[in-house]
Every structure is written in structure tokens, then in C-alpha cells.
Short mmCIF file of C-alpha atoms in Angstrom, two decimals:
data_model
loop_
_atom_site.label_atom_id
_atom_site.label_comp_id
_atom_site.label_asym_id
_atom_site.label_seq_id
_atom_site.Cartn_x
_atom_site.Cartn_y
_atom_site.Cartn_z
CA UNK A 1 167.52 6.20 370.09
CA UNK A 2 164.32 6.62 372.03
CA UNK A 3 162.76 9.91 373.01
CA UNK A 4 163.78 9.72 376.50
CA UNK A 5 167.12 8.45 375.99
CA UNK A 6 168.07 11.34 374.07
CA UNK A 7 166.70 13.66 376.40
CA UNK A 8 168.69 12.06 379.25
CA UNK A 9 171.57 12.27 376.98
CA UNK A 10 171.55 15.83 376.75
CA UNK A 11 171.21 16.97 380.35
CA UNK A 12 174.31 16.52 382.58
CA UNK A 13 174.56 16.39 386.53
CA UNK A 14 171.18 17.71 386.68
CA UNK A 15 170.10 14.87 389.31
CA UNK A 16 169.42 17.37 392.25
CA UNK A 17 169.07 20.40 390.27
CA UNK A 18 167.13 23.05 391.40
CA UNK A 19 164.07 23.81 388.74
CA UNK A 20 165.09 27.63 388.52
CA UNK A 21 168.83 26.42 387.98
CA UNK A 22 169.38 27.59 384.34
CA UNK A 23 170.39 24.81 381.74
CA UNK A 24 173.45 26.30 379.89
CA UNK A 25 176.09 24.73 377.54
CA UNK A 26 179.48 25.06 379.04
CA UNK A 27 182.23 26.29 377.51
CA UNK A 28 185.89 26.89 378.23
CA UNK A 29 188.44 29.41 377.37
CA UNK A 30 192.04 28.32 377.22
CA UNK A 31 195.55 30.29 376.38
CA UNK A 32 198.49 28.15 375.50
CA UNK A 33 201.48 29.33 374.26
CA UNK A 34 202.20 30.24 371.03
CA UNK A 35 203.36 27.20 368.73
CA UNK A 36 203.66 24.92 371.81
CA UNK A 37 201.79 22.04 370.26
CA UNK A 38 202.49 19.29 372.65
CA UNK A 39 201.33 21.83 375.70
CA UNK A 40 198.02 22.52 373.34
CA UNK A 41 197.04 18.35 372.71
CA UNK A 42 198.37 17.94 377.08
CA UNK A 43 195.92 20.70 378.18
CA UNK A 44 193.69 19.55 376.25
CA UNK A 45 194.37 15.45 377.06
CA UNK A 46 193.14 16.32 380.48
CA UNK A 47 190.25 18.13 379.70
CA UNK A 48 189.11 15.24 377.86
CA UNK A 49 189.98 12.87 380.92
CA UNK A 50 188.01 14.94 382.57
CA UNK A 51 184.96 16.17 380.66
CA UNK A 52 184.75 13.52 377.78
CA UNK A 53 185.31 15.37 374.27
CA UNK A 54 184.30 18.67 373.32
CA UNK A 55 181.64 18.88 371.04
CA UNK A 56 183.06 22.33 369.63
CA UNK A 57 186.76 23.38 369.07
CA UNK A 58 187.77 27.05 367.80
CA UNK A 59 190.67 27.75 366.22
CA UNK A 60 193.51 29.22 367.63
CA UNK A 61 193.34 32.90 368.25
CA UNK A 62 196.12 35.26 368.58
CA UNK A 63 196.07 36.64 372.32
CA UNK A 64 197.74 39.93 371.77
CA UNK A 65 195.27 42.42 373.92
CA UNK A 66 197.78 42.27 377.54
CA UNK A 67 200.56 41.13 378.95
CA UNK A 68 199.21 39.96 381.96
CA UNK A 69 199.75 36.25 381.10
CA UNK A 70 203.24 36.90 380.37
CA UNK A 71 204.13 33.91 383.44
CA UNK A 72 202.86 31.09 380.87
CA UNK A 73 204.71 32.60 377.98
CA UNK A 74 205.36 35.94 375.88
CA UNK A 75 203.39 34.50 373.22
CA UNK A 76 199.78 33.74 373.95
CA UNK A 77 196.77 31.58 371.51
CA UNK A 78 193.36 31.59 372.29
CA UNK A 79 191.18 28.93 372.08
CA UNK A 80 187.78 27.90 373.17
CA UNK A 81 185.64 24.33 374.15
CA UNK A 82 182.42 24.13 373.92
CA UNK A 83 180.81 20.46 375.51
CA UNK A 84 177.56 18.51 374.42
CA UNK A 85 174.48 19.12 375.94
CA UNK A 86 173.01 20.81 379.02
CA UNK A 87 174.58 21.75 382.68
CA UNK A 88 173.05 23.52 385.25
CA UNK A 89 174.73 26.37 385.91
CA UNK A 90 175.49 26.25 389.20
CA UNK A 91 177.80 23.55 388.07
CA UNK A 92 180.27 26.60 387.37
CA UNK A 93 182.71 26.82 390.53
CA UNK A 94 183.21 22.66 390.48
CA UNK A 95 184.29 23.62 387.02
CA UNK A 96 186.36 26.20 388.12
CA UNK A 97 187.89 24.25 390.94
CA UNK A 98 188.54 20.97 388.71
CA UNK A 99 190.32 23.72 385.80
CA UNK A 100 192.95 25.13 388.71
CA UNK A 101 194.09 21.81 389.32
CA UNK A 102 194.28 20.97 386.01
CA UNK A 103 196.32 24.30 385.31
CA UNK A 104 199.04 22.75 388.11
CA UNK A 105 199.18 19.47 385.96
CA UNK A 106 200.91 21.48 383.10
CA UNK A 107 204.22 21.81 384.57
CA UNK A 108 206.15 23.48 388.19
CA UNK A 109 204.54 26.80 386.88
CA UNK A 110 200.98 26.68 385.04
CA UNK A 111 201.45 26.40 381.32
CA UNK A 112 197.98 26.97 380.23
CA UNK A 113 194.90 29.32 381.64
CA UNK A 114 191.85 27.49 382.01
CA UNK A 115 189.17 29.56 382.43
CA UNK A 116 185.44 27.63 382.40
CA UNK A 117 182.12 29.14 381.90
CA UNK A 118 179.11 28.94 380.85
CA UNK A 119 176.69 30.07 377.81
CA UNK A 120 172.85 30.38 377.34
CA UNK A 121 170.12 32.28 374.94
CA UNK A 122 171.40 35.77 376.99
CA UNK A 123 174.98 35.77 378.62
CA UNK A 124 178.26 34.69 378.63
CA UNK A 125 179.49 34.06 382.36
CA UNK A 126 183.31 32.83 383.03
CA UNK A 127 184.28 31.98 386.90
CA UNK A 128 187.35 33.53 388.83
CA UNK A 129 189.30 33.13 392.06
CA UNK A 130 189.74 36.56 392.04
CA UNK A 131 187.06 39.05 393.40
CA UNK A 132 186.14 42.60 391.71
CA UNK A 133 183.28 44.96 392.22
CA UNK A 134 181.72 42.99 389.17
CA UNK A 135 182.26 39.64 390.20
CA UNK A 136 179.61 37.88 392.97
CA UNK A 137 180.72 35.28 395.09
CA UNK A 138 179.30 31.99 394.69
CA UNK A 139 181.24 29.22 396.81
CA UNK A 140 184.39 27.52 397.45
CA UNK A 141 186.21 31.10 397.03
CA UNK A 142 184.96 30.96 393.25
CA UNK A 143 183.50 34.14 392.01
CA UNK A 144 181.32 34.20 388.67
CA UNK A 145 180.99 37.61 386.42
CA UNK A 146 178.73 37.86 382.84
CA UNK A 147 181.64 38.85 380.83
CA UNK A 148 179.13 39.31 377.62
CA UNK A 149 175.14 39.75 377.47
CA UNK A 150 173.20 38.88 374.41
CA UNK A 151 171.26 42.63 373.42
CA UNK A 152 169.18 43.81 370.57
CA UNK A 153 170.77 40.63 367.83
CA UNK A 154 174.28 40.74 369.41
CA UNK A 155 176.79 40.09 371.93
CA UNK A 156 177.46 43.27 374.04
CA UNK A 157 180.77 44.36 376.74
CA UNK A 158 180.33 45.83 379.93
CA UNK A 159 182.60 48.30 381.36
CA UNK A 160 184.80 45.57 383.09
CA UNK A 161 184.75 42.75 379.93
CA UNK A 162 188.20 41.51 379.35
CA UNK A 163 189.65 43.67 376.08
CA UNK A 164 189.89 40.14 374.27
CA UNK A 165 186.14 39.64 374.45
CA UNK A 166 185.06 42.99 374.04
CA UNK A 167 186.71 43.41 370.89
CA UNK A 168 184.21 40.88 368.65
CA UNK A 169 186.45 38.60 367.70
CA UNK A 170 185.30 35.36 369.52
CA UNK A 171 181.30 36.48 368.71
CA UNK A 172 181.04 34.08 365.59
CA UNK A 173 182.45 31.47 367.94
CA UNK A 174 179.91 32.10 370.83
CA UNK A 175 176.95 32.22 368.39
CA UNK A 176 177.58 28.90 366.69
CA UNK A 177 177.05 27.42 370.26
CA UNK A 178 174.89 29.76 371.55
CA UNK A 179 172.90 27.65 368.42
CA UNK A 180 173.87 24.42 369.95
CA UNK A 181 172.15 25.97 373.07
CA UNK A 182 168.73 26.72 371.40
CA UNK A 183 168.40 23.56 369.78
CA UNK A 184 169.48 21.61 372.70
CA UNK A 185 167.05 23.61 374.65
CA UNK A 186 163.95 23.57 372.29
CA UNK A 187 164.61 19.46 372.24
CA UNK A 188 163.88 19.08 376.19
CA UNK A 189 161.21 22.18 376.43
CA UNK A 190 159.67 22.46 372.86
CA UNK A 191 161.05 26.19 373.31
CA UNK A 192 163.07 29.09 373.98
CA UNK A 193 162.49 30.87 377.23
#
């Protein structure tokens, strides 16, 4: 593969992109229920329809920090996407938008959260239709919060991150492609801003 080819291969929908529109690897954060297999490989079926297939898969996390989900099922797994190469990030409510429909795909009531975001050298951000004193509105009635910042050699909460990511447990996961960003992003710029 040439030099340019495998630059162009790792930068996605970046045709009108705005030069200060940061390049970020975007990830996803689903909840299925518990031992529902076939709901797991449909969820994630039209994910791939939709985004190709995911260059990272985590394993399936226990979701046990609120009940809040309790409409897709009393038991919850977390799991988490990750997707090769670079988006801008203002790519993040389309992503949103596409995920809600998919969520209505699942069954008469949604049998999966999709939740999409995005990841670079510093932050975590996930998108919402719901708006909070945290949250800024972007477009499309999509809001977009930093759930997690990247501080002093690790990933750090704020006062309004989710209990499941403030606890630690998915910061092994986020660093492994918070890698993938880095060396994605030193192959197009020759390095790390």
C-alpha cells in the first residue's frame, strides 16, 4: 500500500472538514441484556451494516451501577466498539442520530442502548438527547458531554460522569484505543498534538 493510500485509509468523512475539527477514533458504548446472545450478534449486525466492522471489541461487562435501564432488561452487559481510523468529531450527533434508530430496530421497545462517542489523546465525549447543565448543545437536538478527561497519566470523572465510568473499570479498555489514536495520529501528522 502506498503512502497516500494509507493515509486516505485512515481518515473518514473528513471531505469538508473544518482544519480545527479534531480527528478522534470513535467509539461506542452498548448495554444488552444479560445472556441475550442473539440480541448481542443483532445489535451488533446493524452496527456493522452501518459502520463496517469494529476494529476493537471489549468484553462484556457486568452493568450493575443503576437501575435506570431497567426498560431493556433487569440484567444489563456492557460492552464497547471502537472503529478504524480517524473521524472528525463533529461527526458525533449523525452518530448519535443513526444509533436511535438503530435502538428502534431491536424490537417494539429498544432492546439495546447505543450510546456513540468519541476518543482522542485528552477526553472521552459520549452524545445524548437529553440536556443537563453539563451537556452543550450541538445540533439536531443532540447534546455532547466529556464524560472522562485524560489528567496527570490517567483517565479522570467529573462530578456528573456516569457511576459506570467513574468507577475505572472500562480505563484499560479506553487506553488500548486511546493507543490506536496516537498511532493513527502520529501516521498522518508525524506527531502528537
Amino acid at each position: 500500500m502506498t503512502a497516500d493510500k494509507e493515509l486516505s485509509s485512515l481518515l473518514h468523512d473528513c471531505e469538508a472538514r473544518h482544519p480545527r475539527d479534531p480527528l478522534v477514533k470513535k467509539v461506542l458504548a452498548i448495554l444488552v441484556p444479560r445472556n441475550d446472545r442473539p440480541m448481542f450478534d443483532m445489535a451488533k449486525e446493524l452496527l456493522r451494516e452501518a459502520w463496517g466492522e469494529p476494529e476493537r471489541v471489549s468484553p462484556l461487562i457486568p452493568f450493575t451501577w443503576t437501575n435506570y435501564y431497567v426498560d431493556i432488561a433487569p440484567e444489563l452487559d456492557r460492552c464497547f466498539f471502537s472503529y478504524p481510523g480517524l473521524y472528525p468529531m463533529s461527526k458525533l450527533p449523525e452518530w448519535k442520530i443513526l444509533t436511535c434508530d438503530l435502538e428502534k430496530k431491536t424490537g417494539d421497545t429498544r432492546r439495546v442502548n447505543l450510546d456513540p462517542g468519541t476518543l482522542d489523546g485528552a477526553r472521552l465525549l459520549l452524545a445524548s438527547t437529553k440536556g443537563q447543565a453539563h451537556r452543550i448543545y450541538i445540533k439536531d437536538g443532540i447534546f455532547e458531554e466529556v464524560t472522562l478527561c485524560r489528567r496527570n497519566g490517567k483517565w479522570q470523572s467529573f462530578f456528573y460522569t456516569f457511576p459506570d465510568f467513574k468507577s475505572g473499570v472500562y480505563d484499560a479498555w479506553l487506553e488500548t484505543v486511546r493507543e490506536d489514536w496516537k498511532r493513527e495520529h502520529f501516521k498522518i501528522f508525524g506527531s502528537i498534538k
